[in-house]
PDB file of C-alpha atoms and ligand atoms in Angstrom:
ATOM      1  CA  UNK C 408      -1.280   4.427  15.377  1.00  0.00           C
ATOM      2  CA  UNK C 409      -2.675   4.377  11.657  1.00  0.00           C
ATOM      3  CA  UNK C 410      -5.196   1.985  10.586  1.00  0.00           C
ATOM      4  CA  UNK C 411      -5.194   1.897   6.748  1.00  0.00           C
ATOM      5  CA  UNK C 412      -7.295   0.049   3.469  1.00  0.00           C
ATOM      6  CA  UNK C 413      -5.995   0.758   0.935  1.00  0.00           C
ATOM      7  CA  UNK C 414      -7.617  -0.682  -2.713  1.00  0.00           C
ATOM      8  CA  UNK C 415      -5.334  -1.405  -5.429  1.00  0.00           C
ATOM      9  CA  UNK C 416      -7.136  -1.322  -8.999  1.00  0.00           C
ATOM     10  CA  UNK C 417      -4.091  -2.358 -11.153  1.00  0.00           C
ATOM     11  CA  UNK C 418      -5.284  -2.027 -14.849  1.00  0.00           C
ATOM     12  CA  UNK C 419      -9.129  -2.683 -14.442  1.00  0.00           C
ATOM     13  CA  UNK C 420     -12.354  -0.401 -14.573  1.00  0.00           C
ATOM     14  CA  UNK C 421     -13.122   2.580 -17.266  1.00  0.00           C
ATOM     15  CA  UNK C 422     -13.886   5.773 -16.013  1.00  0.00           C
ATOM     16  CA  UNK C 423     -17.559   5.528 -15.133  1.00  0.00           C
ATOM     17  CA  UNK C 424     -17.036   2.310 -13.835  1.00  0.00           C
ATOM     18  CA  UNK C 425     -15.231   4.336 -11.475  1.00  0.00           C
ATOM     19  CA  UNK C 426     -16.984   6.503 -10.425  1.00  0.00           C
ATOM     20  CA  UNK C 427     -19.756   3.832  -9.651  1.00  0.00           C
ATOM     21  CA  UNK C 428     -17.606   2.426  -7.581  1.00  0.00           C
ATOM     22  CA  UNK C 429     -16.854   5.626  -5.602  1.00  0.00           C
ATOM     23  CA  UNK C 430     -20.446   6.479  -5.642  1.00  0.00           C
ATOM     24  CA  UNK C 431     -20.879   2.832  -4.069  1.00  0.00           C
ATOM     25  CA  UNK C 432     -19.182   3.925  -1.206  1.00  0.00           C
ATOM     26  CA  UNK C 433     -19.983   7.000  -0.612  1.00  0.00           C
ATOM     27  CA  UNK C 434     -22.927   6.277   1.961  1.00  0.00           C
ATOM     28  CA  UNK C 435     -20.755   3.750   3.730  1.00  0.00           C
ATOM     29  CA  UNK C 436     -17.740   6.340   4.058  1.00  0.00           C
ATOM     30  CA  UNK C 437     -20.578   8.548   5.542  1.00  0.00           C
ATOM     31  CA  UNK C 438     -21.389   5.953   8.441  1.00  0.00           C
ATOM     32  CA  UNK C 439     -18.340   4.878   9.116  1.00  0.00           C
ATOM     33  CA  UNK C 440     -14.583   5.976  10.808  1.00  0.00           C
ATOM     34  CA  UNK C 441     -11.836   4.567  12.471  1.00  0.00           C
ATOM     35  CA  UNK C 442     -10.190   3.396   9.405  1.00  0.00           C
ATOM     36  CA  UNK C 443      -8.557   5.317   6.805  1.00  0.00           C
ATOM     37  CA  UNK C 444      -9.646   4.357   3.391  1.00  0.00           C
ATOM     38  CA  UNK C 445      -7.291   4.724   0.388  1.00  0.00           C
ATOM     39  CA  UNK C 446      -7.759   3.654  -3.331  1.00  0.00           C
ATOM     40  CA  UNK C 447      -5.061   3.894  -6.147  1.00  0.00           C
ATOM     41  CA  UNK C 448      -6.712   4.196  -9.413  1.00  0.00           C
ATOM     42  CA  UNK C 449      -5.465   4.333 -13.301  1.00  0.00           C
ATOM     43  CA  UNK C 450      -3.406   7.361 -13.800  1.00  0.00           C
ATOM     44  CA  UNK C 451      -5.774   9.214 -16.552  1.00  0.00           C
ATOM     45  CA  UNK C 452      -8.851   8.673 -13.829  1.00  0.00           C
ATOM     46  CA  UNK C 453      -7.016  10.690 -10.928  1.00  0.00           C
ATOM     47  CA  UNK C 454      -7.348  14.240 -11.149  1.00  0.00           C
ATOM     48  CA  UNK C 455     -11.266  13.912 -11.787  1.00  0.00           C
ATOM     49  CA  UNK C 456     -11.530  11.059  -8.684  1.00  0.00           C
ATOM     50  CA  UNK C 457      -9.767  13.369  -6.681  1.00  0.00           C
ATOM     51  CA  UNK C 458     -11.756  16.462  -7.046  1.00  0.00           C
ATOM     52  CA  UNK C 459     -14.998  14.354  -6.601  1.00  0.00           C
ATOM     53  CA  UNK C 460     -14.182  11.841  -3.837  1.00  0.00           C
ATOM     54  CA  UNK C 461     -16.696  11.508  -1.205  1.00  0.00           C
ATOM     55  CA  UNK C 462     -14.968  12.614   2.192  1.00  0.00           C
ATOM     56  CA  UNK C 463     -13.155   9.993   4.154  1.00  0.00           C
ATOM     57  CA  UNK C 464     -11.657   8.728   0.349  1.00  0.00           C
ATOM     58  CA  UNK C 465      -7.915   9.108  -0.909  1.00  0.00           C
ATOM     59  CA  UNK C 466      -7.382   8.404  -4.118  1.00  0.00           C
ATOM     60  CA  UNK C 467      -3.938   7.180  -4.533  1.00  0.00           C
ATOM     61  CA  UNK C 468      -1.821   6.698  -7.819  1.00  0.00           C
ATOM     62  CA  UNK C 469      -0.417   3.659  -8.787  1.00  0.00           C
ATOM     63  CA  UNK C 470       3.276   4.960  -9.458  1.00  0.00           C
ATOM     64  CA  UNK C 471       5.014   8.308  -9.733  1.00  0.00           C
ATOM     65  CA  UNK C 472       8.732   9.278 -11.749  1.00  0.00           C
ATOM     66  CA  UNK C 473      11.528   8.652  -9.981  1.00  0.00           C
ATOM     67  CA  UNK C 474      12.291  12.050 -12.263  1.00  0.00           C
ATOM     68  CA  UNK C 475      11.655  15.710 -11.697  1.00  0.00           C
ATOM     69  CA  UNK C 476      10.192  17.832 -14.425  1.00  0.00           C
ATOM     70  CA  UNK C 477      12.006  17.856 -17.916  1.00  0.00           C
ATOM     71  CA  UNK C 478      12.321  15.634 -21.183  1.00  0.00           C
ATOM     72  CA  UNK C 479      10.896  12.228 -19.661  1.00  0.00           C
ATOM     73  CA  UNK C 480       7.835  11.024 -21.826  1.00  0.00           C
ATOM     74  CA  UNK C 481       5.149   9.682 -20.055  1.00  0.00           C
ATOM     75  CA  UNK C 482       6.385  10.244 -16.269  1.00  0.00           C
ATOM     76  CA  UNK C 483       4.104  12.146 -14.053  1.00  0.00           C
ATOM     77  CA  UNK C 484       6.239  13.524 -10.529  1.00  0.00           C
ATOM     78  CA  UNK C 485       4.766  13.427  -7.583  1.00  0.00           C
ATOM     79  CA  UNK C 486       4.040  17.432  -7.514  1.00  0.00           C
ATOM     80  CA  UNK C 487       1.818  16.863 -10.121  1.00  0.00           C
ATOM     81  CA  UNK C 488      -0.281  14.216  -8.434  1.00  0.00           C
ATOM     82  CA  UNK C 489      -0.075  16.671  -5.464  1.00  0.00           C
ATOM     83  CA  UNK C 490      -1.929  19.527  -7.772  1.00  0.00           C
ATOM     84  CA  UNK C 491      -4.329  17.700  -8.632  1.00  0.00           C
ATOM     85  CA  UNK C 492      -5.397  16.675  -4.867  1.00  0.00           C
ATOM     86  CA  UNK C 493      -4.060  13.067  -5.105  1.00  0.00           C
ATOM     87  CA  UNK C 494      -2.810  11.661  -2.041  1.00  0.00           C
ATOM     88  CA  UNK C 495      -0.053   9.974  -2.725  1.00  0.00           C
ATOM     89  CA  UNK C 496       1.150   6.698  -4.330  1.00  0.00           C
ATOM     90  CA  UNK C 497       1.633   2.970  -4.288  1.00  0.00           C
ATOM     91  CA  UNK C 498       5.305   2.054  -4.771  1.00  0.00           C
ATOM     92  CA  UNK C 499       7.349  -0.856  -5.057  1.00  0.00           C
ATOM     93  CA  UNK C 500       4.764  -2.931  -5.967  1.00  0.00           C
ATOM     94  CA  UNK C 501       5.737  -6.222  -7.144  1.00  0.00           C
ATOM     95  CA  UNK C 502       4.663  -6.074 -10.551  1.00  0.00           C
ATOM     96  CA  UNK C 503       6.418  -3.412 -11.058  1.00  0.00           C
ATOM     97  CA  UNK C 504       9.237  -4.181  -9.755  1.00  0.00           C
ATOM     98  CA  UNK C 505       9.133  -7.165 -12.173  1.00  0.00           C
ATOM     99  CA  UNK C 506       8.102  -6.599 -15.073  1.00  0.00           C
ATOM    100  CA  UNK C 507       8.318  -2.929 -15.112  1.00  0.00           C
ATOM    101  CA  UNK C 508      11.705  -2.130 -14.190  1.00  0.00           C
ATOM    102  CA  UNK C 509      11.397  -0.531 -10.581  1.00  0.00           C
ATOM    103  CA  UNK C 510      14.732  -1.476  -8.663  1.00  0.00           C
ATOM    104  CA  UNK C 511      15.572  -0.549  -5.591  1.00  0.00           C
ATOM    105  CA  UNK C 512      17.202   2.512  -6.107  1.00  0.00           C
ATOM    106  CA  UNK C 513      14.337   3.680  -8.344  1.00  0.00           C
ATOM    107  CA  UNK C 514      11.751   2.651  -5.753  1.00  0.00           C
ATOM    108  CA  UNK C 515      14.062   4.959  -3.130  1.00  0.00           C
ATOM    109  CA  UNK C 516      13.917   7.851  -5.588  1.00  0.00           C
ATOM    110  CA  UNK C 517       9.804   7.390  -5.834  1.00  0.00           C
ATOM    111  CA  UNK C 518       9.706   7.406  -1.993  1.00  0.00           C
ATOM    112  CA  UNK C 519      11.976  10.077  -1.672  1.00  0.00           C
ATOM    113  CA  UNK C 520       9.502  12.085  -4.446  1.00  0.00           C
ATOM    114  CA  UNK C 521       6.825  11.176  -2.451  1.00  0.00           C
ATOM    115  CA  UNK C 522       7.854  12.502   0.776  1.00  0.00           C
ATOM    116  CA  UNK C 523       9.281  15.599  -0.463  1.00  0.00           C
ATOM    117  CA  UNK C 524       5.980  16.510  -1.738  1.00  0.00           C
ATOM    118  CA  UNK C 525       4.385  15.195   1.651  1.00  0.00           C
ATOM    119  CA  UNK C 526       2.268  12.934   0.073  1.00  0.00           C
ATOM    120  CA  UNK C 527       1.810   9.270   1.238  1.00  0.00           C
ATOM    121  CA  UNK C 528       4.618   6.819  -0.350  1.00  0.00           C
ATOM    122  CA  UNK C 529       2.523   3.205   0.065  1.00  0.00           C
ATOM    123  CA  UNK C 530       5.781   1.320  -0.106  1.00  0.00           C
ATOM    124  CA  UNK C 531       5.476  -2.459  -0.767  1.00  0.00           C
ATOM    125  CA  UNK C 532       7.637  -5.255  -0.292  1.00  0.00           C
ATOM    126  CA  UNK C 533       7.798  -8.911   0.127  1.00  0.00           C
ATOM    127  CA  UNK C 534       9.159 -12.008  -1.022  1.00  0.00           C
ATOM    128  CA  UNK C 535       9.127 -14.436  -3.374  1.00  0.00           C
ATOM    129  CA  UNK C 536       7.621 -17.982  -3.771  1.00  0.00           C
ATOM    130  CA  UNK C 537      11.262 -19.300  -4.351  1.00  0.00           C
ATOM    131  CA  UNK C 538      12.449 -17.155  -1.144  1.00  0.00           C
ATOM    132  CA  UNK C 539      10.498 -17.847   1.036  1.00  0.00           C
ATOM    133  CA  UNK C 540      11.141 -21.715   1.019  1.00  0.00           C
ATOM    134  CA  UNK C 541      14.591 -21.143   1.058  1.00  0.00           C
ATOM    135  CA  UNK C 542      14.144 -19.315   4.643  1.00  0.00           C
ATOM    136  CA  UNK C 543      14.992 -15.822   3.126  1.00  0.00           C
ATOM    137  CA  UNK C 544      11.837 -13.390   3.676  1.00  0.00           C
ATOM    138  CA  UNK C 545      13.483 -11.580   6.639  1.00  0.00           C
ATOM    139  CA  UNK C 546      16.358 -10.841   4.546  1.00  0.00           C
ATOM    140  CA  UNK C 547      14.711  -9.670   1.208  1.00  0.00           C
ATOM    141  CA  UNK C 548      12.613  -7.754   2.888  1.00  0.00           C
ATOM    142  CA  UNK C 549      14.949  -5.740   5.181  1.00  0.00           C
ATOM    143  CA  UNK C 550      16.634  -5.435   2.082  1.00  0.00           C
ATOM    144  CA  UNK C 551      14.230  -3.811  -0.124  1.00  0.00           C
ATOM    145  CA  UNK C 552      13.227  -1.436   3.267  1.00  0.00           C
ATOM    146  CA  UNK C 553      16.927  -1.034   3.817  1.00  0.00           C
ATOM    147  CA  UNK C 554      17.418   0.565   0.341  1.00  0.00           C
ATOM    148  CA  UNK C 555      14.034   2.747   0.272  1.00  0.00           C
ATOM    149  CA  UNK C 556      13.017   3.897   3.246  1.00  0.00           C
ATOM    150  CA  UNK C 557      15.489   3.006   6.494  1.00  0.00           C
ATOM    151  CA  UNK C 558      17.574   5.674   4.900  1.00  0.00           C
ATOM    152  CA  UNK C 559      14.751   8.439   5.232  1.00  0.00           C
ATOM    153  CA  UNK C 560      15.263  11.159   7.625  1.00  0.00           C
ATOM    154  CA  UNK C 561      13.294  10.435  10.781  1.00  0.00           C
ATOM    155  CA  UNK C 562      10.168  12.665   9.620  1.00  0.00           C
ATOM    156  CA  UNK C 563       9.943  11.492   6.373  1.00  0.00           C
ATOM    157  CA  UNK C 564       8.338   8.873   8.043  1.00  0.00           C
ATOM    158  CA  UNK C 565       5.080  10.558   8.778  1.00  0.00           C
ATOM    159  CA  UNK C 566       4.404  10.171   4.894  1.00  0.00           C
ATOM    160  CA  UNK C 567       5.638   6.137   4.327  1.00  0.00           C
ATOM    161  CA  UNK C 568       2.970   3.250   4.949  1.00  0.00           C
ATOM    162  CA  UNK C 569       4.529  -0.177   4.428  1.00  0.00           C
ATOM    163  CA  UNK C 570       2.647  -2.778   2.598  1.00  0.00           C
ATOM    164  CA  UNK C 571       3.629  -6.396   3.110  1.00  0.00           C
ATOM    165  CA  UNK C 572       3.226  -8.236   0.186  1.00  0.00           C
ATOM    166  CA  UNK C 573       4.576 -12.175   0.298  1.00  0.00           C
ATOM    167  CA  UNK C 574       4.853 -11.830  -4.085  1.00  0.00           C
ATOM    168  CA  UNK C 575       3.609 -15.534  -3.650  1.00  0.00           C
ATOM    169  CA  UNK C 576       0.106 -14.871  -2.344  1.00  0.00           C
ATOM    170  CA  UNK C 577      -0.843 -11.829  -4.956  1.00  0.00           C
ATOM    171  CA  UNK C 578      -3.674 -12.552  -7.011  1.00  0.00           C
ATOM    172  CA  UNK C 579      -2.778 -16.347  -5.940  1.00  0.00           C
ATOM    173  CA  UNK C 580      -5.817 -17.228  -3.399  1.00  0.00           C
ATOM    174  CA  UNK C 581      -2.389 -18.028  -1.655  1.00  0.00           C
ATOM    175  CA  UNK C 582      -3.016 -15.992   1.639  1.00  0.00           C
ATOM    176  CA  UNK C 583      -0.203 -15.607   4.431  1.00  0.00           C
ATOM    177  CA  UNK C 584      -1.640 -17.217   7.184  1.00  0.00           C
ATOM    178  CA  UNK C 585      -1.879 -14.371  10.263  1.00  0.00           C
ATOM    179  CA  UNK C 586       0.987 -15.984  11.854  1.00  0.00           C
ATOM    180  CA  UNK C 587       3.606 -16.183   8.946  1.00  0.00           C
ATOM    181  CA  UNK C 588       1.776 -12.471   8.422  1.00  0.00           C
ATOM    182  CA  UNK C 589       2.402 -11.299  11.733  1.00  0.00           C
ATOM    183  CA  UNK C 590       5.753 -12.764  12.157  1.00  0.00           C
ATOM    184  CA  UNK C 591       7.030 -10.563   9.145  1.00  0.00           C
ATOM    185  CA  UNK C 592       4.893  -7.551  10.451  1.00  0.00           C
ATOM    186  CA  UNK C 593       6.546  -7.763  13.939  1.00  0.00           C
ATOM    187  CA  UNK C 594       9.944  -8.097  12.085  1.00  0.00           C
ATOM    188  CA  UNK C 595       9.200  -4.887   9.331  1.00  0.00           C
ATOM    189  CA  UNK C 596       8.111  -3.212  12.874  1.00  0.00           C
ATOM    190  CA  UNK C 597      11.926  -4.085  14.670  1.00  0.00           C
ATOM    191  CA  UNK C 598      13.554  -2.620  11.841  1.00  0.00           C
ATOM    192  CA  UNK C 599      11.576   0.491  11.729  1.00  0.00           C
ATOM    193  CA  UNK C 600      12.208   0.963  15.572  1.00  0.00           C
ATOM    194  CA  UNK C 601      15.751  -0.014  15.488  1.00  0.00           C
ATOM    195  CA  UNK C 602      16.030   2.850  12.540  1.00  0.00           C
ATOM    196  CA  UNK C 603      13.671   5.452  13.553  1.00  0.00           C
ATOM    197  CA  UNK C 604      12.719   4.697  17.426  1.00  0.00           C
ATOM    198  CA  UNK C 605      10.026   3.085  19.121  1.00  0.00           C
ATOM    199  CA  UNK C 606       7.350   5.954  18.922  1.00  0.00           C
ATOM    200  CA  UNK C 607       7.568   6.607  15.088  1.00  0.00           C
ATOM    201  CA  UNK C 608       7.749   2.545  14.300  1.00  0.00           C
ATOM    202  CA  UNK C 609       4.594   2.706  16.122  1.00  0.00           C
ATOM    203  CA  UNK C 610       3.050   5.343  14.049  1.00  0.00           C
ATOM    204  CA  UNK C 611       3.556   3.937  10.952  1.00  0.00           C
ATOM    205  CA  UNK C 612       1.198   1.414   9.080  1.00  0.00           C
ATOM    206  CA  UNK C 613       1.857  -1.388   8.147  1.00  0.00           C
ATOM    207  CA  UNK C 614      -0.219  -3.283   5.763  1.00  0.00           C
ATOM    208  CA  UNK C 615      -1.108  -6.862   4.765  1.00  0.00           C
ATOM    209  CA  UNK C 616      -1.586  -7.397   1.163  1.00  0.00           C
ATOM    210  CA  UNK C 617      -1.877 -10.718  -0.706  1.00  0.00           C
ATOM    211  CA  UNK C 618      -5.266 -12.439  -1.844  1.00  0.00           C
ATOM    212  CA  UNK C 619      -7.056 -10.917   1.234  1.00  0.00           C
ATOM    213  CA  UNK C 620     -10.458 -10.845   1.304  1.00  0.00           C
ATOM    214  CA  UNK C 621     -14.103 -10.653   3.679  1.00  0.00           C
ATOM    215  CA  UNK C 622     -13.343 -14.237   4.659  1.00  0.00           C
ATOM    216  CA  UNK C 623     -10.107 -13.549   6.298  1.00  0.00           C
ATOM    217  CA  UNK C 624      -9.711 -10.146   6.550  1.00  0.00           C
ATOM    218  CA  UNK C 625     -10.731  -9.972  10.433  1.00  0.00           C
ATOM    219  CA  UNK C 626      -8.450 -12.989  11.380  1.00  0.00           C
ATOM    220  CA  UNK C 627      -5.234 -10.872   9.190  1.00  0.00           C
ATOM    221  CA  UNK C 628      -6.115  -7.881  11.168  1.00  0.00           C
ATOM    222  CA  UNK C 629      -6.808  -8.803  14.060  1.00  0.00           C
ATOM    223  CA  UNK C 630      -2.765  -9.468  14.572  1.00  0.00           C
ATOM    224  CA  UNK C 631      -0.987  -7.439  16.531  1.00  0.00           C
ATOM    225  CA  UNK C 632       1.485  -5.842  14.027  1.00  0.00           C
ATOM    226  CA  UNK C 633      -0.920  -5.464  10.779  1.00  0.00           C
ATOM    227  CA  UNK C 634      -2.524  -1.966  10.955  1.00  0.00           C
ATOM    228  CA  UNK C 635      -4.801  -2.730   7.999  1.00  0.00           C
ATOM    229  CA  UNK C 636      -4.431  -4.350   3.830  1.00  0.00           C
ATOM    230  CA  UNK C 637      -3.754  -3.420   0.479  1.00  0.00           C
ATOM    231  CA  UNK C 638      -6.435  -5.158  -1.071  1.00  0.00           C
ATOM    232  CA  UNK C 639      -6.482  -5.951  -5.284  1.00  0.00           C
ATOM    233  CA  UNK C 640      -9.453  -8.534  -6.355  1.00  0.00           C
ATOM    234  CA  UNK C 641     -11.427  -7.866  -3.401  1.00  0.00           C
ATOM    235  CA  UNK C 642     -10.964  -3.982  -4.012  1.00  0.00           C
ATOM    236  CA  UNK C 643     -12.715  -4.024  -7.321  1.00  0.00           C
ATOM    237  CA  UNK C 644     -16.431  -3.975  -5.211  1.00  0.00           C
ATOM    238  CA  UNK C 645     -17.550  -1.905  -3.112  1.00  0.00           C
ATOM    239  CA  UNK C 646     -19.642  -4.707  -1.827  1.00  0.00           C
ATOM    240  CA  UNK C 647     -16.515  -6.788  -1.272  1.00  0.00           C
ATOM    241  CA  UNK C 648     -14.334  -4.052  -0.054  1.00  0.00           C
ATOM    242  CA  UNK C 649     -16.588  -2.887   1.921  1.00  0.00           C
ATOM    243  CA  UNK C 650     -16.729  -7.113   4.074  1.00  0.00           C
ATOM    244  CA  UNK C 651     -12.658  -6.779   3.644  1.00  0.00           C
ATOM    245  CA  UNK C 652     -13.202  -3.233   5.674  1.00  0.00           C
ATOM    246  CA  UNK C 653     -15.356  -4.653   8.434  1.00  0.00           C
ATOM    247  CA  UNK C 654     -12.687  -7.317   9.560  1.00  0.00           C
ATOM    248  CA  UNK C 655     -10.727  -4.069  10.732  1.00  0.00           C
ATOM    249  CA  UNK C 656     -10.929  -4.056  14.554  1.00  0.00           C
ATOM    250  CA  UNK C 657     -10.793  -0.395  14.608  1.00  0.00           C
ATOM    251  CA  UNK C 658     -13.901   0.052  12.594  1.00  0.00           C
ATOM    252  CA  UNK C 659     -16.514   2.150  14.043  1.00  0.00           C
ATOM    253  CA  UNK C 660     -20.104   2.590  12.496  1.00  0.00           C
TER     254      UNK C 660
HETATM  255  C1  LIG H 444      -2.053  -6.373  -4.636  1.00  0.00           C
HETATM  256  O1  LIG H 444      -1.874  -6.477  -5.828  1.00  0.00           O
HETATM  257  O2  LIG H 444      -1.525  -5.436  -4.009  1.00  0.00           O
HETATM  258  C2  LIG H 444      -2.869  -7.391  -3.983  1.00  0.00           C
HETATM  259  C3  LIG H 444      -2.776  -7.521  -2.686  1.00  0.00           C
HETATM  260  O3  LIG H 444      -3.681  -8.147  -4.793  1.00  0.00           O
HETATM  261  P1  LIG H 444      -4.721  -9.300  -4.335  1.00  0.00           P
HETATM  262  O4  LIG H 444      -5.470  -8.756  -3.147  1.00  0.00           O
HETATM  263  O5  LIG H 444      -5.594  -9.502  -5.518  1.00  0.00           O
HETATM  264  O6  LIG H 444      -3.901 -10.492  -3.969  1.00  0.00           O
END
């Protein structure tokens, strides 16, 4: 079983704010395990967070091109996050996949560059506002796992962590409570069984993510399907991060 945080800077912090931030946790990382701890950063911040992470950080992107190498301006592929020590990449993010064009077959492709490359694919998914009153959340999400990563070949696996995202509680204050959280977790974990067996669903992660924060990360983790959180405001801290970390039941230090 993997226990995962993962922080998710979006578009915020220059370069030496940064590093502050990674030298804010470097102490902490030092006293701490149980827990694997992830950021994804800006893309021109990588390579240099990567080569000067404290141990016990993985620096993550926050996309990769559903392209190989050639004549695509402005894509980076996932071998060249992999030569530059990053660890892999958030996908299927919901604001991407809204305003920024990521379907589901180009979130598949991403995955599929990912794991190729045996970096980590942080897939997300998760439903609308608008979905989720109509009663659809099981569906969407199968849906979006269906196309991107029930497909994989059973190993492939190793390298996917699912994030569950409701799109609704995102930067909202709007939190899941832990049973509509665990509900979908325990469902995301059926699926993965039914498609990859019992042992590997077990293995993988999968994440809550979706205004969590010190106040309720213990209660969100402490369910028994949600391995850990992809965590946005509360990421931008160490401070804060750092409370979201300690509701993790699998903390040590
Ligand atoms: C996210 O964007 O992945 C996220 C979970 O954001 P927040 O924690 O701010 O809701």
């Amino acid at each position: 079983m993997r226990n995962i945080v993962a922080g998710n800077w979006k578009s915020n912090k220059l370069m030496g704010e940064a590093q502050e931030w990674m030298d804010g946790m470097a102490g902490w990382l030092a006293s701490h395990e149980g827990v694997e701890v992830m950021v994804g950063a800006p893309a021109p911040y990588l390579a240099t967070l990567a080569s000067a992470a404290p141990d016990g950080l993985h620096i993550l992107a926050q996309n990769v091109s559903a392209e190989g190498h050639g004549a695509h301006t402005g894509e980076f592929t996932a071998d060249m996050l992999k030569s530059c020590g990053v660890a892999g990449a958030i996908v299927g993010h919901s604001e991407r996949r809204a305003r920024f064009g990521d379907t589901d077959d180009k979130v598949k492709a991403k995955v599929q560059a990912l794991v190729d490359e045996g970096l980590q694919a942080v897939f997300c998914c998760g439903e609308t506002l608008e979905e989720r009153e109509a009663g659809r959340q099981e569906e969407v999400v199968h849906a979006q796992l269906k196309a991107a990563v029930l497909e994989l070949p059973v190993d492939a696996l190793d390298c996917v962590v699912v994030a569950y995202e409701p799109v609704w509680a995102i930067g909202t204050g709007k939190t899941a409570t832990s049973a509509q959280a665990q509900d979908m977790h325990a469902a995301i974990r059926g699926w993965l069984t039914e498609s990859f067996g019992a042992e590997k669903a077990e293995g993988v992660a999968i994440l809550y993510g979706g205004s969590c924060k010190p106040s309720n990360a213990a209660e969100l983790f402490g369910q028994a399907d949600i391995n850990g959180g992809l965590i946005g405001g509360a990421a931008l801290n160490p401070t804060d991060f750092q409370g979201v970390l300690a509701g993790h039941p699998e903390l040590k230090g």
